[in-house]
Short mmCIF file of C-alpha atoms in Angstrom, two decimals:
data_model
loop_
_atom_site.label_atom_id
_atom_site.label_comp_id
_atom_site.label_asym_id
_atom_site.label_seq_id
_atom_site.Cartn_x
_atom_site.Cartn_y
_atom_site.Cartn_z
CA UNK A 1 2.89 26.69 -1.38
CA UNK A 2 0.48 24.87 0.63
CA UNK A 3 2.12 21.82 2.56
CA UNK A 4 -1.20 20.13 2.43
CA UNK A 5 -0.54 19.67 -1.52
CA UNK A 6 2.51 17.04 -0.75
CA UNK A 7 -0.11 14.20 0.32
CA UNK A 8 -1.86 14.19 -3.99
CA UNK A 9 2.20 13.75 -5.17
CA UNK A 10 2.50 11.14 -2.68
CA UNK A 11 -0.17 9.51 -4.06
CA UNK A 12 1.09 9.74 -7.82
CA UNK A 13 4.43 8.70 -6.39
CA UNK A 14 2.80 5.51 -4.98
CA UNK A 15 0.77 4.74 -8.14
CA UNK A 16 3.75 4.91 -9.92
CA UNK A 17 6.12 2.89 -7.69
CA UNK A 18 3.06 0.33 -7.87
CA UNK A 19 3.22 0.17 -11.76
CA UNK A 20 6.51 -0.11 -11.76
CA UNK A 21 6.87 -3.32 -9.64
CA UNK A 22 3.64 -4.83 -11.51
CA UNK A 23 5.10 -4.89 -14.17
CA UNK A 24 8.87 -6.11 -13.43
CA UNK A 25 8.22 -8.28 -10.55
CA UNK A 26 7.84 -11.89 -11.35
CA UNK A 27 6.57 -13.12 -8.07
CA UNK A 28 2.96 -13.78 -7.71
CA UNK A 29 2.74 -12.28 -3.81
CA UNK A 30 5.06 -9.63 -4.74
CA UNK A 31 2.80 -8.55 -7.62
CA UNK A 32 -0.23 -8.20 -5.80
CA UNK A 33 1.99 -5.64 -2.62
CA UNK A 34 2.06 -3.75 -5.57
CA UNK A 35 -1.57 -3.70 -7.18
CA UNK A 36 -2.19 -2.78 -2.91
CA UNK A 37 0.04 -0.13 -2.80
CA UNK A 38 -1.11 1.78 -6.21
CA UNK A 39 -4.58 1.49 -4.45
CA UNK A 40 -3.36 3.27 -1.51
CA UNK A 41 -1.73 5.83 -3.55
CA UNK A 42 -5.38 6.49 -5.50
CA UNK A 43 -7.31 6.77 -1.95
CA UNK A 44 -4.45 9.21 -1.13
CA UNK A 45 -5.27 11.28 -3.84
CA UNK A 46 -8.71 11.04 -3.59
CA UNK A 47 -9.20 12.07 -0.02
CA UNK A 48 -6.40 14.82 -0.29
CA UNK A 49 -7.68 16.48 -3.20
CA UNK A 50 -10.63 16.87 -1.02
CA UNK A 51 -9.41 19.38 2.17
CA UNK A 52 -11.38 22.62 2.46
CA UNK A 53 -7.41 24.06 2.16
CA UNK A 54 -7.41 22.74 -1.43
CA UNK A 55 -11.33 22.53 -2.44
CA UNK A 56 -13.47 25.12 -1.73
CA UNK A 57 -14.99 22.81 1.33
CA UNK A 58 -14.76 19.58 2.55
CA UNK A 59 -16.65 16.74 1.22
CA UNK A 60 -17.54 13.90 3.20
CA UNK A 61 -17.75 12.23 -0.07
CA UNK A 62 -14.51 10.77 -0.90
CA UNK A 63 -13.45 9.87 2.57
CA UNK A 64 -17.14 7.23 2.54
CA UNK A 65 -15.88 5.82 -1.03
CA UNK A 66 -12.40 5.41 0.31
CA UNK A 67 -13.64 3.40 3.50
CA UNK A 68 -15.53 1.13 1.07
CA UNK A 69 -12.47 0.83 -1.19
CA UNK A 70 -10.73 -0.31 1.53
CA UNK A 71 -13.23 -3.10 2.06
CA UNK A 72 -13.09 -4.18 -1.58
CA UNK A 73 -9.04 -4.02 -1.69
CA UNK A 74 -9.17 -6.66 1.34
CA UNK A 75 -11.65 -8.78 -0.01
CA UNK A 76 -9.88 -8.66 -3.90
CA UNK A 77 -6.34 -9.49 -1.97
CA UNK A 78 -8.06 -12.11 -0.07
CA UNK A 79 -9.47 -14.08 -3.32
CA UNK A 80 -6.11 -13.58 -5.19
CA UNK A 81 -4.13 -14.82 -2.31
CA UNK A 82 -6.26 -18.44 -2.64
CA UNK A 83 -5.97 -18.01 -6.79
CA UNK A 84 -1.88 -17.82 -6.02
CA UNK A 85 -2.14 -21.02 -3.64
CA UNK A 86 -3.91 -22.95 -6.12
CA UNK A 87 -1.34 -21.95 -9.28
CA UNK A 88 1.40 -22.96 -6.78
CA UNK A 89 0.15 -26.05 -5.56
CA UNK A 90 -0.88 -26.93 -9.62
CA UNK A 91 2.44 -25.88 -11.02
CA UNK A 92 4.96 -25.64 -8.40
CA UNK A 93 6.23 -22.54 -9.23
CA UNK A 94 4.54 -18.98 -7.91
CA UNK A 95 5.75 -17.25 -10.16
CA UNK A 96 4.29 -16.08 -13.71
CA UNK A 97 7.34 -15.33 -16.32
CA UNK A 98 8.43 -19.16 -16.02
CA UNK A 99 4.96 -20.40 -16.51
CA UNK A 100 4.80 -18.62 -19.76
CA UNK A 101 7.78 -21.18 -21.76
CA UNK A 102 6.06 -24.30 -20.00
CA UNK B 1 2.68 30.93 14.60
CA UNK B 2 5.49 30.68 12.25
CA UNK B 3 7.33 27.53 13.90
CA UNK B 4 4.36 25.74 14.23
CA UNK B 5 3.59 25.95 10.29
CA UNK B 6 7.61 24.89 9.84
CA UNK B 7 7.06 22.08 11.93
CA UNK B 8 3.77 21.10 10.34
CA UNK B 9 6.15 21.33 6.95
CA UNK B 10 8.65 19.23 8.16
CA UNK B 11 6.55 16.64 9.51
CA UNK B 12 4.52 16.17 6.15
CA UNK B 13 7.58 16.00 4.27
CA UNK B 14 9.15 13.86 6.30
CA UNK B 15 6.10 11.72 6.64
CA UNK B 16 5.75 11.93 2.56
CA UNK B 17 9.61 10.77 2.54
CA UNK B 18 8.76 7.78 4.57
CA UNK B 19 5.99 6.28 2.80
CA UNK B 20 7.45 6.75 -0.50
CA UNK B 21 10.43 4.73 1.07
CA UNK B 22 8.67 2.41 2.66
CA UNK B 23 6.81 1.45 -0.71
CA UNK B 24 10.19 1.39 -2.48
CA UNK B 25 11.29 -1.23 0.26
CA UNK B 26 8.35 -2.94 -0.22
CA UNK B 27 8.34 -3.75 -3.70
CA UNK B 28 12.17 -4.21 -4.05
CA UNK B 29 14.00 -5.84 -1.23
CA UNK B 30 14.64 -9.48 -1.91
CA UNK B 31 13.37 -11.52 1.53
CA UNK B 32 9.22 -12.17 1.04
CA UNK B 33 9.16 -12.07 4.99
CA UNK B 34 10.80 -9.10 5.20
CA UNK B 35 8.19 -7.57 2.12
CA UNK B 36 5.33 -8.20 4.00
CA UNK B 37 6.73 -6.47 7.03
CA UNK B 38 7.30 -3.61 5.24
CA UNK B 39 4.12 -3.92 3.93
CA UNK B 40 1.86 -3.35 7.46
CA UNK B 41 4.64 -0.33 8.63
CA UNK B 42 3.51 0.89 5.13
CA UNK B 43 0.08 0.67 6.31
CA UNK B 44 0.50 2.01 10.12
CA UNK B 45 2.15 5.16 7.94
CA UNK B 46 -0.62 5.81 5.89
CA UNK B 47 -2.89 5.75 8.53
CA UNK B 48 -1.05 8.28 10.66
CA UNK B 49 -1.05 10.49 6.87
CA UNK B 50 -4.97 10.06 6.64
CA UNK B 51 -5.08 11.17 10.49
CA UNK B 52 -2.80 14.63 8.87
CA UNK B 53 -5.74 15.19 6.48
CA UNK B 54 -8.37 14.67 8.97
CA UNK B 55 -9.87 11.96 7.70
CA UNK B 56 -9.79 9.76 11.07
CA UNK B 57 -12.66 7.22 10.18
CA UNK B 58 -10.53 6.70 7.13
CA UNK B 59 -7.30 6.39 9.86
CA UNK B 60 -9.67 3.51 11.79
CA UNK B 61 -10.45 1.30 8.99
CA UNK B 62 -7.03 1.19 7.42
CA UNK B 63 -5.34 0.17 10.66
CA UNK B 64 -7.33 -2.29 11.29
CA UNK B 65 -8.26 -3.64 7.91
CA UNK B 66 -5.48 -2.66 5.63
CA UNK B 67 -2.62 -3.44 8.14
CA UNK B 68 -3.82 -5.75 10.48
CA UNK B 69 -6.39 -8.33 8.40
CA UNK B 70 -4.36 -7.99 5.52
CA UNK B 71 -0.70 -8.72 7.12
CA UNK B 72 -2.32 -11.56 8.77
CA UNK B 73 -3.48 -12.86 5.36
CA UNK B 74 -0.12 -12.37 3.97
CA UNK B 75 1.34 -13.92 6.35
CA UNK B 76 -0.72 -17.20 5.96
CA UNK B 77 -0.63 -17.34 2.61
CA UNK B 78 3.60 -17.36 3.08
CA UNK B 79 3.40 -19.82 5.23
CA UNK B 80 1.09 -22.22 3.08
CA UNK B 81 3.84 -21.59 -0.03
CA UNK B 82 6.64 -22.52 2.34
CA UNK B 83 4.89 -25.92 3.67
CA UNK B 84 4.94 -26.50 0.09
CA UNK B 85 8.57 -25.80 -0.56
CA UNK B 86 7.83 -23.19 -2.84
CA UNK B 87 9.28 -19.97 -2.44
#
């Protein structure tokens, strides 16, 4: 077996421990660790399903899209950071199973 | 030649081990603070994993952006909630 094919179960590993705590966390900043960490897990498996070990060459592809996902994961986390102030500040609470019964 | 792919294995798996760890940490211990911590050595270990695969731009811009800039953010944002008293 070729060690390099740990790194693409990593990533499913991730994605799933992501999911996981999405769903069955109830606090806000807690919530969006997770929506990060399931996107690290999909850039893992993108740029490891790329090696010339595992492809038939390597592609320079995947590795530009992942830099630029990397950009756009900051910049979402950024904007939903400022959307969790503002619930907080408008309802007291940050979290969102008790705003639900309100 | 054969020690040096044994140590390449255990260093993978052991790095593998880690980060799934790590992100287990993350997402489950009960301290925010301590969350977000996690969070950038979850980061720094992912970087040194996309330095394995040889992607080292890749390695760059994720420890600078995705634990550096982002723990910072965190960070801030946890400290805005606590002036608040909400936690």
């Amino acid at each position: 077996m070729n060690t390099l094919l740990l790194y693409p179960l990593t990533g499913i590993g991730l994605f799933c421990i992501g999911l996981y705590a999405l769903i069955l966390q109830p606090h806000l900043l807690r919530k969006l660790l997770a929506i990060n960490i399931m996107g690290s897990g999909v850039f893992l498996l993108l740029v490891s399903l790329s090696l010339p070990g595992i492809s038939v060459q390597q592609d320079p592809v995947p590795q530009a899209m992942v830099i630029t996902g990397i950009v756009v994961a900051i910049s979402a986390t950024a904007l939903a950071l400022v959307f969790m102030i503002k619930i907080a500040a408008k309802t007291g609470k940050a979290e969102l199973s008790n705003l639900e019964k309100e | 030649m054969e020690t040096l792919t044994l140590m390449k294995l255990v260093f993978d798996t052991l790095l593998a081990g880690a980060i799934l760890f790590i992100a287990y940490k993350t997402l489950t211990c009960k301290d925010l603070f301590q969350a977000i911590v996690f969070f950038i050595v979850f980061g720094l270990l992912i970087s040194v994993a996309w330095g394995r695969l040889g992607a080292y731009d890749v390695a760059m811009a994720e420890v600078v952006i995705g634990a550096g800039l982002t723990g910072a953010l965190l960070l801030s944002a946890l400290v805005k909630l606590k002036k608040m008293h909400i936690y």
